[in-house]
Short mmCIF file of C-alpha atoms and ligand atoms in Angstrom, two decimals:
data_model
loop_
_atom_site.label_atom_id
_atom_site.label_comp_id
_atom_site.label_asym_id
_atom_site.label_seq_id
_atom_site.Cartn_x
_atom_site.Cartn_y
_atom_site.Cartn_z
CA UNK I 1 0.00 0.00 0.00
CA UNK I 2 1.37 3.43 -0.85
CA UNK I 3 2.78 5.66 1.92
CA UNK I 4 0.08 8.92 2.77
CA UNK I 5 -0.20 11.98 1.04
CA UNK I 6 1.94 13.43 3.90
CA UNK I 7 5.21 14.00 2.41
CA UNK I 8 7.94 14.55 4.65
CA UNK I 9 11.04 15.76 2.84
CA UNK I 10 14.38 15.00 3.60
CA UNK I 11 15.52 18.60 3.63
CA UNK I 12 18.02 18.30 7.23
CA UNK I 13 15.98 20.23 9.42
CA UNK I 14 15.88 23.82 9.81
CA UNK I 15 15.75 25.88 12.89
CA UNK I 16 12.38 27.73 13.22
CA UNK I 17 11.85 31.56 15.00
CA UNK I 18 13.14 30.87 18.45
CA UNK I 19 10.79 29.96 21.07
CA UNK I 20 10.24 31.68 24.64
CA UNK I 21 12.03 29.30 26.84
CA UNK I 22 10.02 26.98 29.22
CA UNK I 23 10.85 25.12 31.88
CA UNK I 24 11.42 22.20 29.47
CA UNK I 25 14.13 23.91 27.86
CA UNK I 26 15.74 24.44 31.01
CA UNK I 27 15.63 20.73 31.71
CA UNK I 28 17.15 19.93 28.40
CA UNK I 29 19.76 22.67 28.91
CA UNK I 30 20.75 20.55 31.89
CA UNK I 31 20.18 17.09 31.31
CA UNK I 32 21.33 14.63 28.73
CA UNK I 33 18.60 13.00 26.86
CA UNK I 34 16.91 10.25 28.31
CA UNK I 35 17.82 7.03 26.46
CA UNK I 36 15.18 4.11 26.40
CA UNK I 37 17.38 1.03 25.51
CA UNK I 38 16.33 -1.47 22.75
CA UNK I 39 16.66 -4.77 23.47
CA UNK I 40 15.40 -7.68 21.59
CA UNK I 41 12.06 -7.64 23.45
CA UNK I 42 11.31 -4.48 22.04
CA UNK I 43 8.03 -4.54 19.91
CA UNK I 44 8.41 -0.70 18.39
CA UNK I 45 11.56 0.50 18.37
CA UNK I 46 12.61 3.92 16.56
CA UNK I 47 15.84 4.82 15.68
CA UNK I 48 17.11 8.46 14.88
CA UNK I 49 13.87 9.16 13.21
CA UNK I 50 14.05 12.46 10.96
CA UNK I 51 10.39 13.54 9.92
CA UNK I 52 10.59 16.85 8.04
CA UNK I 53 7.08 18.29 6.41
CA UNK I 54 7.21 20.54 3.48
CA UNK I 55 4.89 23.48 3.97
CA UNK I 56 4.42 26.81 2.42
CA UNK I 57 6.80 28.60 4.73
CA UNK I 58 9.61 26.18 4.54
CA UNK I 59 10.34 22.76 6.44
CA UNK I 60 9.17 22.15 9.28
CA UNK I 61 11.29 19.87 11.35
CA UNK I 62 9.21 17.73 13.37
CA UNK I 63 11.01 14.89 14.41
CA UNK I 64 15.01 14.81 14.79
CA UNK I 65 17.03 12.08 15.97
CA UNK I 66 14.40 10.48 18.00
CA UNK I 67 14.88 7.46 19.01
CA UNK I 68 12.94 5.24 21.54
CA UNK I 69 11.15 1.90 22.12
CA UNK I 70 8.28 0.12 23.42
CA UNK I 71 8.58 -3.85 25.28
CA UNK I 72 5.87 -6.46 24.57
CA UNK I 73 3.05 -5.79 26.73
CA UNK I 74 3.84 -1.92 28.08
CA UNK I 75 1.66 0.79 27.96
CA UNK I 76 3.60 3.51 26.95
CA UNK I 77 2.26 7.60 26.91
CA UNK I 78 3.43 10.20 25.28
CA UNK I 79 3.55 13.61 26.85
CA UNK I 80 4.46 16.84 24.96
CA UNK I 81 3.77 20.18 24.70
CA UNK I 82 0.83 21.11 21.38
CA UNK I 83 2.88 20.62 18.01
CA UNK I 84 6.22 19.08 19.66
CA UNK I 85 5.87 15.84 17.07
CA UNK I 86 3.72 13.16 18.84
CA UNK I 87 1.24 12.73 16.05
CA UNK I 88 3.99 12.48 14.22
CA UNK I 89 5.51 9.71 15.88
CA UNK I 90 2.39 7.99 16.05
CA UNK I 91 1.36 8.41 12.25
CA UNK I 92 5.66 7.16 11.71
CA UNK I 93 4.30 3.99 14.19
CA UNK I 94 1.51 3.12 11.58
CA UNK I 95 3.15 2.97 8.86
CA UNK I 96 0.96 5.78 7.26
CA UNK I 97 3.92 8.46 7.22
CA UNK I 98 7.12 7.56 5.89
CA UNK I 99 10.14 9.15 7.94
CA UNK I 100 12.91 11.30 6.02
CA UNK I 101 15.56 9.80 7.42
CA UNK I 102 16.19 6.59 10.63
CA UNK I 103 14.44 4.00 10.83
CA UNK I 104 11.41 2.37 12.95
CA UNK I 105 10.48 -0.93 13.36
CA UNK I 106 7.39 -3.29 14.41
CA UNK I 107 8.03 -6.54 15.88
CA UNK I 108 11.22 -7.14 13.96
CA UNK I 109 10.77 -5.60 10.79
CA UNK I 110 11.55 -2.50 9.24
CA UNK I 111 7.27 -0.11 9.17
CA UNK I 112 7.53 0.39 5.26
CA UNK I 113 4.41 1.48 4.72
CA UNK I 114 0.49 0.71 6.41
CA UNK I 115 0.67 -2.37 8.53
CA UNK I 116 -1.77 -4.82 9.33
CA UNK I 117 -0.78 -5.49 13.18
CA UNK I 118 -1.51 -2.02 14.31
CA UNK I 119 -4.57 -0.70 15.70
CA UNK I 120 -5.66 2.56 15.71
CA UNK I 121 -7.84 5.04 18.14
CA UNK I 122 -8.47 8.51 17.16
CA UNK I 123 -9.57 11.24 19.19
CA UNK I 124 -12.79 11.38 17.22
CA UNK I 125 -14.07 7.74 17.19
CA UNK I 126 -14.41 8.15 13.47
CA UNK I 127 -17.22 5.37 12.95
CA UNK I 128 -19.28 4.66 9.48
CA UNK I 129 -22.66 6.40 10.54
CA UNK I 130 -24.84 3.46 7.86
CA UNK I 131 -23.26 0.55 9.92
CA UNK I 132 -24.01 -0.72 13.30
CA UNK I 133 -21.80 -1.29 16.37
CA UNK I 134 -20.92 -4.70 15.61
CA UNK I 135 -20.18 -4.38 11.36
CA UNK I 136 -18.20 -1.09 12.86
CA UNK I 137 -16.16 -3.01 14.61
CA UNK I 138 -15.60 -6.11 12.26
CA UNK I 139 -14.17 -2.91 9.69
CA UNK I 140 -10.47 -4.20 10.51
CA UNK I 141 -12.13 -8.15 9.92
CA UNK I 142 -12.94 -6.72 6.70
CA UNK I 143 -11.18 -4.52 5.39
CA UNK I 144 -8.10 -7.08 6.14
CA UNK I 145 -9.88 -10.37 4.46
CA UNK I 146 -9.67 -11.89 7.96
CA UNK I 147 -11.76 -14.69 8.91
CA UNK I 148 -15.61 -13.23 9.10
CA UNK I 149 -16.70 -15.97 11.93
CA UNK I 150 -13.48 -15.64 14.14
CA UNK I 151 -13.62 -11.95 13.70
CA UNK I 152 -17.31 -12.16 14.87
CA UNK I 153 -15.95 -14.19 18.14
CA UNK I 154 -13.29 -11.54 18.85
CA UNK I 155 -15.89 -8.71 18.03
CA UNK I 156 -18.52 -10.17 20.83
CA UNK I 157 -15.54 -10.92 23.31
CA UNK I 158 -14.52 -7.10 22.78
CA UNK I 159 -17.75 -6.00 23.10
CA UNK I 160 -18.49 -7.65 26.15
CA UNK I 161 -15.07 -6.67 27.43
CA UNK I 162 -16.12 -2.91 26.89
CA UNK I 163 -19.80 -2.97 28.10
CA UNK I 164 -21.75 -2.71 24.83
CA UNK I 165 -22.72 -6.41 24.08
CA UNK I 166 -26.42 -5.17 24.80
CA UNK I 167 -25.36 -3.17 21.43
CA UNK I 168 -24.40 -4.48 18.73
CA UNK I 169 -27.30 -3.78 16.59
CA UNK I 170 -27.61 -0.22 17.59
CA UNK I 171 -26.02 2.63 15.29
CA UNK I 172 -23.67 5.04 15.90
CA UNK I 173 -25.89 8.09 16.59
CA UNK I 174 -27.88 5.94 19.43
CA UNK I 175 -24.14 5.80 21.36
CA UNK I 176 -23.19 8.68 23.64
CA UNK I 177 -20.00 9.77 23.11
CA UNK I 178 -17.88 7.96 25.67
CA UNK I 179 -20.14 4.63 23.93
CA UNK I 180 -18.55 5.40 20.67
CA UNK I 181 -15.03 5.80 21.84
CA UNK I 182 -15.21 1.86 23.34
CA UNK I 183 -16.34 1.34 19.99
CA UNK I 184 -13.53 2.65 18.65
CA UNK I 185 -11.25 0.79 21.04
CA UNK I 186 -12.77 -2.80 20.25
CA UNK I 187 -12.44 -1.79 16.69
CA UNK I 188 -8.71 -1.28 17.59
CA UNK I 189 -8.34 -4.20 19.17
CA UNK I 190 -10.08 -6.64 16.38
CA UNK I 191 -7.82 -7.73 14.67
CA UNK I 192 -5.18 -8.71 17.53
CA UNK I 193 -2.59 -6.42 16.31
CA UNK I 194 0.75 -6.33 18.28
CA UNK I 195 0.29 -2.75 18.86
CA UNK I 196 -2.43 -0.09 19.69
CA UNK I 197 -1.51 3.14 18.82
CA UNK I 198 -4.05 5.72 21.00
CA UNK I 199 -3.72 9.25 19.40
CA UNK I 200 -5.74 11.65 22.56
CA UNK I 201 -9.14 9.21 22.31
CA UNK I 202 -10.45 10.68 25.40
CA UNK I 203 -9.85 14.56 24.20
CA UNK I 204 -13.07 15.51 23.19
CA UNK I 205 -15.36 13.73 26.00
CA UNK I 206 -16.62 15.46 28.95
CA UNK I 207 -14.50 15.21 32.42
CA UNK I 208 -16.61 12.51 33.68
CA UNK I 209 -16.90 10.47 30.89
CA UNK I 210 -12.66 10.96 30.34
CA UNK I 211 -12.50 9.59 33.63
CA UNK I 212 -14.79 6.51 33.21
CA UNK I 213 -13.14 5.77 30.07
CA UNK I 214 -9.86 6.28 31.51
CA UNK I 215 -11.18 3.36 34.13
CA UNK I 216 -12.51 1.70 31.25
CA UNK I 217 -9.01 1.58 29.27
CA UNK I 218 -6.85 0.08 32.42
CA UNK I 219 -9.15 -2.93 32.75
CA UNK I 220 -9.40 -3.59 29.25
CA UNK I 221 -5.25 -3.11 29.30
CA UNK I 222 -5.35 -5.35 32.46
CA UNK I 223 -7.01 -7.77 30.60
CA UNK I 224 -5.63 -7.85 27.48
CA UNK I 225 -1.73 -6.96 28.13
CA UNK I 226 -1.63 -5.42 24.81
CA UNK I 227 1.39 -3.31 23.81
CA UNK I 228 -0.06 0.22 24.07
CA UNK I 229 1.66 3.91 22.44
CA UNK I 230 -1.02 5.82 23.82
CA UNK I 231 -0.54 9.81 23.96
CA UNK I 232 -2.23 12.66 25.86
CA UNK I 233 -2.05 16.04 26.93
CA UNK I 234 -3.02 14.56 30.45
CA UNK I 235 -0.64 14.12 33.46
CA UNK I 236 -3.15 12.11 35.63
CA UNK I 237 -4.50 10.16 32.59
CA UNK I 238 -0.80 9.61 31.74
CA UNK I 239 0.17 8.41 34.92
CA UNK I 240 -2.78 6.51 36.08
CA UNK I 241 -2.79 4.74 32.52
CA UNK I 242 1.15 3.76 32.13
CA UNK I 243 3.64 1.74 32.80
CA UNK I 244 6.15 4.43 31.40
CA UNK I 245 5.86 7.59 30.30
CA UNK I 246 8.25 9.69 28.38
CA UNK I 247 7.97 13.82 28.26
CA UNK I 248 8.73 15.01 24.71
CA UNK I 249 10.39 18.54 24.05
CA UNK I 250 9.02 21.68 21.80
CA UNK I 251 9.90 20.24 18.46
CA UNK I 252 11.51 18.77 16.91
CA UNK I 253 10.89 16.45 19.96
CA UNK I 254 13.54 14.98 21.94
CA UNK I 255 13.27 12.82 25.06
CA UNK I 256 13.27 15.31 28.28
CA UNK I 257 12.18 12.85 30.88
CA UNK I 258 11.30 8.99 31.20
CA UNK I 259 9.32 8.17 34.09
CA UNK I 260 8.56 4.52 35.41
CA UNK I 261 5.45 4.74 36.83
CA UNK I 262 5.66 2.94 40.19
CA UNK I 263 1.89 2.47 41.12
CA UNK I 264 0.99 -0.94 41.41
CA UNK I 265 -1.79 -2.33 39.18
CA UNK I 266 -4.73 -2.94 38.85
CA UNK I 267 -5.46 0.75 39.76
CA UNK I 268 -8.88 2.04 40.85
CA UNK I 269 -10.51 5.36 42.36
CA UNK I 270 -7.85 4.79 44.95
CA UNK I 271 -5.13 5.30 43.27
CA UNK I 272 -5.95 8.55 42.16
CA UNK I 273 -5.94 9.80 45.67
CA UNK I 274 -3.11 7.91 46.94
CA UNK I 275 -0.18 10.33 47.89
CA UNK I 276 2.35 8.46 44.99
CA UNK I 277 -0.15 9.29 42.03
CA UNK I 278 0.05 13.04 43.27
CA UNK I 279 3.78 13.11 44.05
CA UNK I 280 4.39 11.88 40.10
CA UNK I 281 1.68 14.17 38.58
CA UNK I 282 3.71 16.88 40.73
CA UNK I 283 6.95 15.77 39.34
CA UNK I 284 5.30 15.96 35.74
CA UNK I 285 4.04 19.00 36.37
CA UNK I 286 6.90 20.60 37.46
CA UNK I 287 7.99 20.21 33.46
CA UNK I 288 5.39 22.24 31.96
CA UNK I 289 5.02 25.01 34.67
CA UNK I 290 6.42 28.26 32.53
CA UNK I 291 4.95 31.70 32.68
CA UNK I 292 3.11 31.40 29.28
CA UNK I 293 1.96 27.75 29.86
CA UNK I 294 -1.92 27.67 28.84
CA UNK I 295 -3.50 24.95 27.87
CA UNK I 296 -4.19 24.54 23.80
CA UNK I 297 -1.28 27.25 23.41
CA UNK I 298 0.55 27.10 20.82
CA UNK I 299 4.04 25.39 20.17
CA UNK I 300 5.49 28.33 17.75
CA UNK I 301 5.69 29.85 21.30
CA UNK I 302 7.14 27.22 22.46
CA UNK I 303 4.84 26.53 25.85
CA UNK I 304 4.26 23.73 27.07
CA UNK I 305 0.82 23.23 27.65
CA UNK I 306 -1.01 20.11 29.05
CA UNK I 307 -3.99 19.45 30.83
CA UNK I 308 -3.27 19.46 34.78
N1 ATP K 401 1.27 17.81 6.99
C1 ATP K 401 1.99 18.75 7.62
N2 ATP K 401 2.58 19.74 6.94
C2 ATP K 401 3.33 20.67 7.55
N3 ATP K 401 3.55 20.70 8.89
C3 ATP K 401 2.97 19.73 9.63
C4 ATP K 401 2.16 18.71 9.04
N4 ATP K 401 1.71 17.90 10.03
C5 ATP K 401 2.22 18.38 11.17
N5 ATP K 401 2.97 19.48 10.94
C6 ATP K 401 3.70 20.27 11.92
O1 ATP K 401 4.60 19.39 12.58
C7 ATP K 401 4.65 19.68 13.96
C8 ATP K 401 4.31 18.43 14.76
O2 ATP K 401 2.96 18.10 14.51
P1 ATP K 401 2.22 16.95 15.34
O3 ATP K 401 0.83 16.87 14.84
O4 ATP K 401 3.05 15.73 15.31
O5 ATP K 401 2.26 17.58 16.81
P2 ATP K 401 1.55 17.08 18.15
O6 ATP K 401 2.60 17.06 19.20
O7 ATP K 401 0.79 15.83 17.91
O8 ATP K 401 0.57 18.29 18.39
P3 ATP K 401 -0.81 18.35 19.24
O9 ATP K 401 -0.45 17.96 20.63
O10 ATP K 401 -1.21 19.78 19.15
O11 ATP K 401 -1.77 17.41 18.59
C9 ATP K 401 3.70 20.84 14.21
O12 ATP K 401 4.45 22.02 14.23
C10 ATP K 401 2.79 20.81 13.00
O13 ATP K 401 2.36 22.11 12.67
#
């Protein structure tokens, strides 16, 4: 299949207008970059990625010399302030973006182009509005010529696994929002793919449903041990969610922090208001508190905004 319409160049990247420092600059001032090691466990593993768009006003470096890498069954997040790259480094995960230069890899081999053992959840749950919850979710089942009655097995299980089995012949606009999003997960999760790449899903639900999904996600993670790349703009979500978290700079992103997050699982209501969820949020915090920090600012600034 042919890589997207996005078409990074290779042009090495260029420096933009400087941005106002933040307190993530001053971290990378002092600190070396933090280094994930890849070992043979790894399931994603990026090396020295270069991803450099080609717009109107030059190149826009997005992505330089990243590398990282995910282990079989982690749940990894991805913090960063608005426009540092982590779209970027999702889209690079999916095989739907080719990088300009480095390399990434899924499960052993070299992401050439769309892959069939990825999953993918959007921040909009994206579903086809003529098709109920069930065909919705068998798209994957489908749209990879996978077995129709195994795929119907896995659909049920997933559906049962995220509440809706009472609703599989219902239609998109009879879901609530939150409803829709699980959708969207068990569509994700069809197929079996090694990895589930979560670009913000929860960003455009209400508080309370975020945090009921947010619930929702760690059971279903509990559950299923999948390998997870799952990024936010939220500290708690990030910590409550992950196993690890790493904090990406302004762009073009570079590691500024990897945090192993220490809370046992499986985590409940609890956790949230035990005094170790607060001390890391505090430590994440810490990162993105600068003067012009707002959240939804923008990155040609430079701030650093995430949800608190
Ligand atoms: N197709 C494109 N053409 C030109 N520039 C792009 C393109 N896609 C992304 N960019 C730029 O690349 C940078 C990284 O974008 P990306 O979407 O990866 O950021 P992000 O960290 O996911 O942002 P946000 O948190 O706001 O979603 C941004 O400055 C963005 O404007």
């Amino acid at each position: 299949m042919p890589w997207s319409h996005v078409s990074p160049t290779s042009t090495p990247p260029v420096s933009s207008p400087p941005p106002r420092p933040t307190r993530i600059d001053a971290v990378l001032a002092k600190t070396p970059p933090a280094v994930t090691v890849a070992t043979s466990r790894a399931i994603f593993r990026a090396e020295d990625l270069q991803v450099t768009y080609r717009s109107s006003r030059g190149p826009v470096p997005a992505l330089s010399g990243f590398s990282t890498a995910l282990h079989e069954g982690e749940f990894l997040s991805v913090l960063g302030p608005s426009g540092c790259g982590k779209s970027t480094l999702l889209k690079v995960a999916s095989g739907l973006l080719k990088p300009s230069g480095g390399m990434a890899e899924l499960g052993g081999t070299r992401i050439e182009g769309p892959r069939k053992d990825v999953g993918i959840v959007f921040q909009h749950a994206t579903l086809l509005p003529w098709q109920t919850v069930l065909e919705n979710v068998l798209l994957p089942v489908r749209t990879l010529g996978m077995d129709r009655k195994q795929g119907l097995q896995r659909a049920r299980e997933l559906l049962r696994m995220t509440g809706l089995e009472n609703f599989e012949h219902h239609y998109p606009h009879e879901l609530s929002g939150g409803m829709q999003q699980r959708v969207g997960i068990a569509r994700g999760l069809v197929h079996d793919p090694r990895l589930l790449l979560m670009d913000e899903p929860f960003a455009a639900l209400d508080a309370m449903t975020r945090e009921n999904m947010m619930m929702e996600l760690q059971r279903i993670w509990t559950e299923t041990r999948k390998s997870v790349l799952f990024i936010t703009h939220s500290i708690p979500e990030a910590v409550f969610l992950s196993s690890r978290i790493i904090v990406l700079s302004p762009r073009p992103a570079r590691i500024v922090k990897e945090m192993h997050v220490d809370l046992p699982f499986p985590r409940d209501e609890a956790t949230l208001g035990s005094p170790r969820f607060g001390e890391l949020c505090a430590e994440l915090r810490a990162l993105f508190s600068s003067r012009d920090a707002t959240p939804g600012g923008s990155a040609s600034r430079g701030s650093a905004s995430t949800s608190h």
